[in-house]
PDB file of C-alpha atoms in Angstrom:
ATOM      1  CA  UNK D  14       0.000   0.000   0.000  1.00 55.00           C
ATOM      2  CA  UNK D  15       1.481   3.299  -1.010  1.00 73.00           C
ATOM      3  CA  UNK D  16       1.463   6.560   0.879  1.00 73.00           C
ATOM      4  CA  UNK D  17      -1.061   8.030  -1.575  1.00 77.00           C
ATOM      5  CA  UNK D  18      -3.459   5.214  -0.756  1.00 80.00           C
ATOM      6  CA  UNK D  19      -3.051   5.903   2.942  1.00 77.00           C
ATOM      7  CA  UNK D  20      -3.858   9.569   2.449  1.00 80.00           C
ATOM      8  CA  UNK D  21      -6.970   8.650   0.448  1.00 83.00           C
ATOM      9  CA  UNK D  22      -8.056   6.309   3.240  1.00 83.00           C
ATOM     10  CA  UNK D  23      -7.441   9.047   5.807  1.00 85.00           C
ATOM     11  CA  UNK D  24      -9.482  11.525   3.735  1.00 84.00           C
ATOM     12  CA  UNK D  25     -12.305   8.984   3.471  1.00 84.00           C
ATOM     13  CA  UNK D  26     -12.304   8.447   7.240  1.00 85.00           C
ATOM     14  CA  UNK D  27     -12.364  12.209   7.833  1.00 86.00           C
ATOM     15  CA  UNK D  28     -15.222  12.650   5.353  1.00 83.00           C
ATOM     16  CA  UNK D  29     -17.109   9.887   7.150  1.00 82.00           C
ATOM     17  CA  UNK D  30     -16.497  11.630  10.448  1.00 84.00           C
ATOM     18  CA  UNK D  31     -17.787  14.938   9.100  1.00 84.00           C
ATOM     19  CA  UNK D  32     -20.847  13.187   7.694  1.00 78.00           C
ATOM     20  CA  UNK D  33     -21.491  11.539  11.057  1.00 80.00           C
ATOM     21  CA  UNK D  34     -21.253  14.925  12.765  1.00 81.00           C
ATOM     22  CA  UNK D  35     -23.737  16.472  10.345  1.00 78.00           C
ATOM     23  CA  UNK D  36     -26.098  13.525  10.637  1.00 73.00           C
ATOM     24  CA  UNK D  37     -26.062  13.652  14.415  1.00 73.00           C
ATOM     25  CA  UNK D  38     -26.518  17.438  14.284  1.00 66.00           C
ATOM     26  CA  UNK D  39     -29.568  17.107  11.970  1.00 62.00           C
ATOM     27  CA  UNK D  40     -31.229  14.363  14.006  1.00 59.00           C
ATOM     28  CA  UNK D  41     -31.285  16.398  17.216  1.00 58.00           C
ATOM     29  CA  UNK D  42     -33.988  19.072  17.553  1.00 55.00           C
ATOM     30  CA  UNK D  43     -32.771  22.671  17.546  1.00 52.00           C
ATOM     31  CA  UNK D  44     -34.045  23.392  21.064  1.00 54.00           C
ATOM     32  CA  UNK D  45     -32.192  20.478  22.446  1.00 50.00           C
ATOM     33  CA  UNK D  46     -28.892  21.572  20.924  1.00 47.00           C
ATOM     34  CA  UNK D  47     -29.249  24.936  22.571  1.00 48.00           C
ATOM     35  CA  UNK D  48     -30.011  23.441  25.961  1.00 52.00           C
ATOM     36  CA  UNK D  49     -27.235  20.836  26.033  1.00 52.00           C
ATOM     37  CA  UNK D  50     -23.942  21.405  27.688  1.00 54.00           C
ATOM     38  CA  UNK D  51     -21.084  22.042  25.199  1.00 53.00           C
ATOM     39  CA  UNK D  52     -18.792  19.722  27.164  1.00 54.00           C
ATOM     40  CA  UNK D  53     -21.306  16.876  26.804  1.00 52.00           C
ATOM     41  CA  UNK D  54     -21.446  17.370  23.011  1.00 51.00           C
ATOM     42  CA  UNK D  55     -17.680  17.504  22.696  1.00 63.00           C
ATOM     43  CA  UNK D  56     -17.148  14.309  24.682  1.00 73.00           C
ATOM     44  CA  UNK D  57     -18.671  11.852  22.115  1.00 71.00           C
ATOM     45  CA  UNK D  58     -17.015  13.773  19.270  1.00 72.00           C
ATOM     46  CA  UNK D  59     -13.679  13.554  21.061  1.00 76.00           C
ATOM     47  CA  UNK D  60     -14.124   9.826  21.569  1.00 83.00           C
ATOM     48  CA  UNK D  61     -14.970   9.332  17.904  1.00 82.00           C
ATOM     49  CA  UNK D  62     -11.987  11.437  16.894  1.00 86.00           C
ATOM     50  CA  UNK D  63      -9.713   9.455  19.217  1.00 87.00           C
ATOM     51  CA  UNK D  64     -10.961   6.161  17.785  1.00 88.00           C
ATOM     52  CA  UNK D  65     -10.500   7.391  14.226  1.00 87.00           C
ATOM     53  CA  UNK D  66      -7.022   8.642  15.057  1.00 89.00           C
ATOM     54  CA  UNK D  67      -6.147   5.252  16.511  1.00 89.00           C
ATOM     55  CA  UNK D  68      -7.471   3.526  13.383  1.00 89.00           C
ATOM     56  CA  UNK D  69      -5.407   5.797  11.137  1.00 90.00           C
ATOM     57  CA  UNK D  70      -2.284   5.274  13.258  1.00 92.00           C
ATOM     58  CA  UNK D  71      -2.789   1.501  13.163  1.00 90.00           C
ATOM     59  CA  UNK D  72      -3.241   1.610   9.382  1.00 90.00           C
ATOM     60  CA  UNK D  73      -0.103   3.706   8.974  1.00 91.00           C
ATOM     61  CA  UNK D  74       1.866   1.380  11.243  1.00 92.00           C
ATOM     62  CA  UNK D  75       0.671  -1.655   9.297  1.00 92.00           C
ATOM     63  CA  UNK D  76       1.606   0.000   5.999  1.00 90.00           C
ATOM     64  CA  UNK D  77       5.059   0.918   7.291  1.00 92.00           C
ATOM     65  CA  UNK D  78       5.576  -2.610   8.612  1.00 92.00           C
ATOM     66  CA  UNK D  79       4.610  -4.051   5.209  1.00 92.00           C
ATOM     67  CA  UNK D  80       6.952  -1.638   3.453  1.00 92.00           C
ATOM     68  CA  UNK D  81       9.752  -2.549   5.861  1.00 93.00           C
ATOM     69  CA  UNK D  82       9.183  -6.275   5.271  1.00 93.00           C
ATOM     70  CA  UNK D  83       9.118  -5.713   1.498  1.00 94.00           C
ATOM     71  CA  UNK D  84      12.354  -3.719   1.647  1.00 95.00           C
ATOM     72  CA  UNK D  85      14.022  -6.450   3.728  1.00 95.00           C
ATOM     73  CA  UNK D  86      12.917  -9.066   1.191  1.00 95.00           C
ATOM     74  CA  UNK D  87      14.251  -6.971  -1.685  1.00 95.00           C
ATOM     75  CA  UNK D  88      17.532  -6.444   0.169  1.00 96.00           C
ATOM     76  CA  UNK D  89      17.864 -10.199   0.758  1.00 95.00           C
ATOM     77  CA  UNK D  90      17.155 -10.878  -2.927  1.00 96.00           C
ATOM     78  CA  UNK D  91      19.761  -8.324  -3.993  1.00 96.00           C
ATOM     79  CA  UNK D  92      22.323  -9.859  -1.633  1.00 96.00           C
ATOM     80  CA  UNK D  93      21.620 -13.312  -3.070  1.00 96.00           C
ATOM     81  CA  UNK D  94      21.934 -12.012  -6.641  1.00 96.00           C
ATOM     82  CA  UNK D  95      25.213 -10.281  -5.748  1.00 96.00           C
ATOM     83  CA  UNK D  96      26.540 -13.486  -4.185  1.00 96.00           C
ATOM     84  CA  UNK D  97      25.591 -15.478  -7.295  1.00 96.00           C
ATOM     85  CA  UNK D  98      27.208 -12.888  -9.557  1.00 96.00           C
ATOM     86  CA  UNK D  99      30.421 -13.009  -7.504  1.00 95.00           C
ATOM     87  CA  UNK D 100      30.447 -16.817  -7.657  1.00 91.00           C
ATOM     88  CA  UNK D 101      29.882 -16.731 -11.416  1.00 91.00           C
ATOM     89  CA  UNK D 102      32.652 -14.175 -11.838  1.00 92.00           C
ATOM     90  CA  UNK D 103      35.007 -16.314  -9.754  1.00 88.00           C
ATOM     91  CA  UNK D 104      34.234 -19.368 -11.889  1.00 87.00           C
ATOM     92  CA  UNK D 105      34.799 -17.382 -15.068  1.00 89.00           C
ATOM     93  CA  UNK D 106      38.124 -16.037 -13.820  1.00 88.00           C
ATOM     94  CA  UNK D 107      39.269 -19.549 -12.870  1.00 86.00           C
ATOM     95  CA  UNK D 108      38.180 -20.840 -16.289  1.00 87.00           C
ATOM     96  CA  UNK D 109      40.136 -18.097 -18.050  1.00 89.00           C
ATOM     97  CA  UNK D 110      43.212 -18.807 -15.928  1.00 87.00           C
ATOM     98  CA  UNK D 111      42.937 -22.506 -16.800  1.00 86.00           C
ATOM     99  CA  UNK D 112      42.630 -21.660 -20.505  1.00 89.00           C
ATOM    100  CA  UNK D 113      45.724 -19.458 -20.356  1.00 91.00           C
ATOM    101  CA  UNK D 114      47.697 -22.138 -18.524  1.00 89.00           C
ATOM    102  CA  UNK D 115      46.630 -24.805 -21.030  1.00 90.00           C
ATOM    103  CA  UNK D 116      47.709 -22.576 -23.934  1.00 93.00           C
ATOM    104  CA  UNK D 117      51.098 -22.016 -22.281  1.00 92.00           C
ATOM    105  CA  UNK D 118      51.558 -25.732 -21.680  1.00 91.00           C
ATOM    106  CA  UNK D 119      50.597 -26.548 -25.272  1.00 93.00           C
ATOM    107  CA  UNK D 120      53.196 -24.066 -26.471  1.00 94.00           C
ATOM    108  CA  UNK D 121      55.820 -25.716 -24.255  1.00 92.00           C
ATOM    109  CA  UNK D 122      54.859 -29.144 -25.601  1.00 93.00           C
ATOM    110  CA  UNK D 123      54.998 -27.900 -29.195  1.00 94.00           C
ATOM    111  CA  UNK D 124      58.413 -26.301 -28.761  1.00 93.00           C
ATOM    112  CA  UNK D 125      59.711 -29.445 -27.024  1.00 93.00           C
ATOM    113  CA  UNK D 126      58.472 -31.621 -29.868  1.00 94.00           C
ATOM    114  CA  UNK D 127      59.902 -29.289 -32.516  1.00 93.00           C
ATOM    115  CA  UNK D 128      63.275 -29.177 -30.721  1.00 91.00           C
ATOM    116  CA  UNK D 129      63.378 -32.954 -30.453  1.00 91.00           C
ATOM    117  CA  UNK D 130      62.458 -33.406 -34.134  1.00 92.00           C
ATOM    118  CA  UNK D 131      65.103 -30.850 -35.131  1.00 88.00           C
ATOM    119  CA  UNK D 132      67.782 -32.658 -33.125  1.00 87.00           C
ATOM    120  CA  UNK D 133      66.812 -36.026 -34.672  1.00 87.00           C
ATOM    121  CA  UNK D 134      66.933 -34.519 -38.175  1.00 87.00           C
ATOM    122  CA  UNK D 135      70.258 -32.916 -37.335  1.00 82.00           C
ATOM    123  CA  UNK D 136      71.645 -36.271 -36.184  1.00 81.00           C
ATOM    124  CA  UNK D 137      70.253 -38.099 -39.223  1.00 82.00           C
ATOM    125  CA  UNK D 138      71.689 -35.516 -41.598  1.00 79.00           C
ATOM    126  CA  UNK D 139      75.079 -35.920 -40.004  1.00 74.00           C
ATOM    127  CA  UNK D 140      75.361 -32.304 -38.923  1.00 64.00           C
ATOM    128  CA  UNK D 141      76.476 -33.359 -35.469  1.00 56.00           C
ATOM    129  CA  UNK D 142      80.066 -34.406 -35.342  1.00 62.00           C
ATOM    130  CA  UNK D 143      80.806 -38.007 -34.674  1.00 71.00           C
ATOM    131  CA  UNK D 144      82.650 -37.392 -31.419  1.00 82.00           C
ATOM    132  CA  UNK D 145      81.447 -39.162 -28.304  1.00 86.00           C
ATOM    133  CA  UNK D 146      80.905 -35.970 -26.227  1.00 87.00           C
ATOM    134  CA  UNK D 147      78.793 -34.494 -29.050  1.00 85.00           C
ATOM    135  CA  UNK D 148      76.659 -37.636 -29.249  1.00 86.00           C
ATOM    136  CA  UNK D 149      76.345 -37.729 -25.443  1.00 88.00           C
ATOM    137  CA  UNK D 150      75.232 -34.074 -25.406  1.00 89.00           C
ATOM    138  CA  UNK D 151      72.756 -34.798 -28.218  1.00 87.00           C
ATOM    139  CA  UNK D 152      71.388 -37.845 -26.354  1.00 89.00           C
ATOM    140  CA  UNK D 153      71.091 -35.791 -23.162  1.00 92.00           C
ATOM    141  CA  UNK D 154      69.279 -33.089 -25.170  1.00 92.00           C
ATOM    142  CA  UNK D 155      66.869 -35.717 -26.531  1.00 91.00           C
ATOM    143  CA  UNK D 156      66.141 -37.025 -23.050  1.00 94.00           C
ATOM    144  CA  UNK D 157      65.627 -33.524 -21.662  1.00 94.00           C
ATOM    145  CA  UNK D 158      63.357 -32.513 -24.555  1.00 93.00           C
ATOM    146  CA  UNK D 159      61.305 -35.703 -24.220  1.00 93.00           C
ATOM    147  CA  UNK D 160      61.142 -35.091 -20.455  1.00 93.00           C
ATOM    148  CA  UNK D 161      59.896 -31.546 -21.120  1.00 93.00           C
ATOM    149  CA  UNK D 162      57.269 -32.938 -23.491  1.00 93.00           C
ATOM    150  CA  UNK D 163      56.113 -35.474 -20.892  1.00 93.00           C
ATOM    151  CA  UNK D 164      56.057 -32.879 -18.115  1.00 92.00           C
ATOM    152  CA  UNK D 165      53.999 -30.511 -20.292  1.00 92.00           C
ATOM    153  CA  UNK D 166      51.472 -33.266 -21.053  1.00 91.00           C
ATOM    154  CA  UNK D 167      51.270 -34.232 -17.377  1.00 90.00           C
ATOM    155  CA  UNK D 168      50.708 -30.603 -16.387  1.00 89.00           C
ATOM    156  CA  UNK D 169      47.968 -30.297 -19.037  1.00 88.00           C
ATOM    157  CA  UNK D 170      46.232 -33.341 -17.582  1.00 88.00           C
ATOM    158  CA  UNK D 171      46.404 -31.853 -14.079  1.00 86.00           C
ATOM    159  CA  UNK D 172      45.019 -28.512 -15.230  1.00 85.00           C
ATOM    160  CA  UNK D 173      42.214 -30.312 -17.041  1.00 80.00           C
ATOM    161  CA  UNK D 174      41.427 -32.314 -13.897  1.00 79.00           C
ATOM    162  CA  UNK D 175      41.256 -29.200 -11.721  1.00 76.00           C
ATOM    163  CA  UNK D 176      39.075 -27.212 -14.099  1.00 71.00           C
ATOM    164  CA  UNK D 177      37.137 -24.245 -12.738  1.00 57.00           C
ATOM    165  CA  UNK D 178      34.074 -26.189 -11.599  1.00 61.00           C
ATOM    166  CA  UNK D 179      35.875 -26.835  -8.363  1.00 62.00           C
ATOM    167  CA  UNK D 180      36.901 -24.168  -5.893  1.00 62.00           C
ATOM    168  CA  UNK D 181      40.494 -25.413  -5.845  1.00 65.00           C
ATOM    169  CA  UNK D 182      43.306 -23.417  -7.356  1.00 68.00           C
ATOM    170  CA  UNK D 183      44.892 -24.655 -10.555  1.00 70.00           C
ATOM    171  CA  UNK D 184      47.275 -27.533  -9.989  1.00 68.00           C
ATOM    172  CA  UNK D 185      49.909 -27.254 -12.711  1.00 71.00           C
ATOM    173  CA  UNK D 186      52.300 -29.625 -11.011  1.00 73.00           C
ATOM    174  CA  UNK D 187      55.338 -30.139 -13.265  1.00 76.00           C
ATOM    175  CA  UNK D 188      54.694 -27.089 -15.497  1.00 79.00           C
ATOM    176  CA  UNK D 189      57.721 -25.211 -14.149  1.00 82.00           C
ATOM    177  CA  UNK D 190      59.843 -28.306 -14.548  1.00 89.00           C
ATOM    178  CA  UNK D 191      58.729 -28.622 -18.194  1.00 89.00           C
ATOM    179  CA  UNK D 192      60.043 -25.147 -18.974  1.00 89.00           C
ATOM    180  CA  UNK D 193      63.429 -25.837 -17.397  1.00 92.00           C
ATOM    181  CA  UNK D 194      63.721 -29.227 -19.093  1.00 92.00           C
ATOM    182  CA  UNK D 195      62.953 -27.555 -22.429  1.00 91.00           C
ATOM    183  CA  UNK D 196      65.571 -24.855 -21.932  1.00 92.00           C
ATOM    184  CA  UNK D 197      68.192 -27.363 -20.782  1.00 93.00           C
ATOM    185  CA  UNK D 198      67.385 -29.776 -23.626  1.00 93.00           C
ATOM    186  CA  UNK D 199      67.679 -27.060 -26.260  1.00 91.00           C
ATOM    187  CA  UNK D 200      70.955 -25.933 -24.692  1.00 92.00           C
ATOM    188  CA  UNK D 201      72.340 -29.504 -24.720  1.00 91.00           C
ATOM    189  CA  UNK D 202      71.340 -29.905 -28.362  1.00 89.00           C
ATOM    190  CA  UNK D 203      73.043 -26.619 -29.239  1.00 88.00           C
ATOM    191  CA  UNK D 204      76.182 -27.679 -27.340  1.00 89.00           C
ATOM    192  CA  UNK D 205      76.280 -30.916 -29.350  1.00 85.00           C
ATOM    193  CA  UNK D 206      76.598 -28.808 -32.499  1.00 82.00           C
ATOM    194  CA  UNK D 207      79.600 -27.010 -31.054  1.00 83.00           C
ATOM    195  CA  UNK D 208      81.485 -30.152 -29.966  1.00 79.00           C
TER     196      UNK D 208
END
C-alpha cells in the first residue's frame, strides 16, 4: 500500500467523520442543541476522533511494517543475486586462468616436440660431429626434450582435472619443470653442435 493510498483512506475516514457529525446534528432538535452542555457534546465527538485517530495510526503502522518487510525481502534478494554474480565471476576467472595455462603448456609441448624433431633430423643428416661428447650431449638433449614434453602433457592433464568447476586453485604440477627441461634440452642440443 502506497502513501497516496493511505492519504486517500485518511481523507475517506475524515469525510465519514464529518458526515457523522452532520447527521447527528440534523437528528437532534434545535431546542435540544441549545439546551445541552457544550462539554457533553464535545465528549462523544472527542471519543470518535480518538478512535478514528487510533485507526489511522494503526493503518499507517501496518503500511510501514509491510513496506519494511518488502524492503528487507528486496535487500535479501539483492544480496543473493550479488553473491551469485560473484560466484559466477570467480568461476569465469578460474576458467580463463585454466585456458591461459593450457595454452602455455601446449606451447611448451609444441616447442619441445619441434626441438626434439630438429635434433633427430640434425643427427640423421650428419650435422652433429661423430665425437662421443657431441653424441652424449645430443642424447642428453633428446632425453631432456622428451622429459619436457612429458612434463607438459602431465601438467595439461592436471590442469584439465582441476578445471574451474571446483573451488580449488589450478594444480599445474610439473609445469615449471617442463620449462626448465625444455631450456636445458635445447641448450644440450646446441652444445652438441659445437662439440
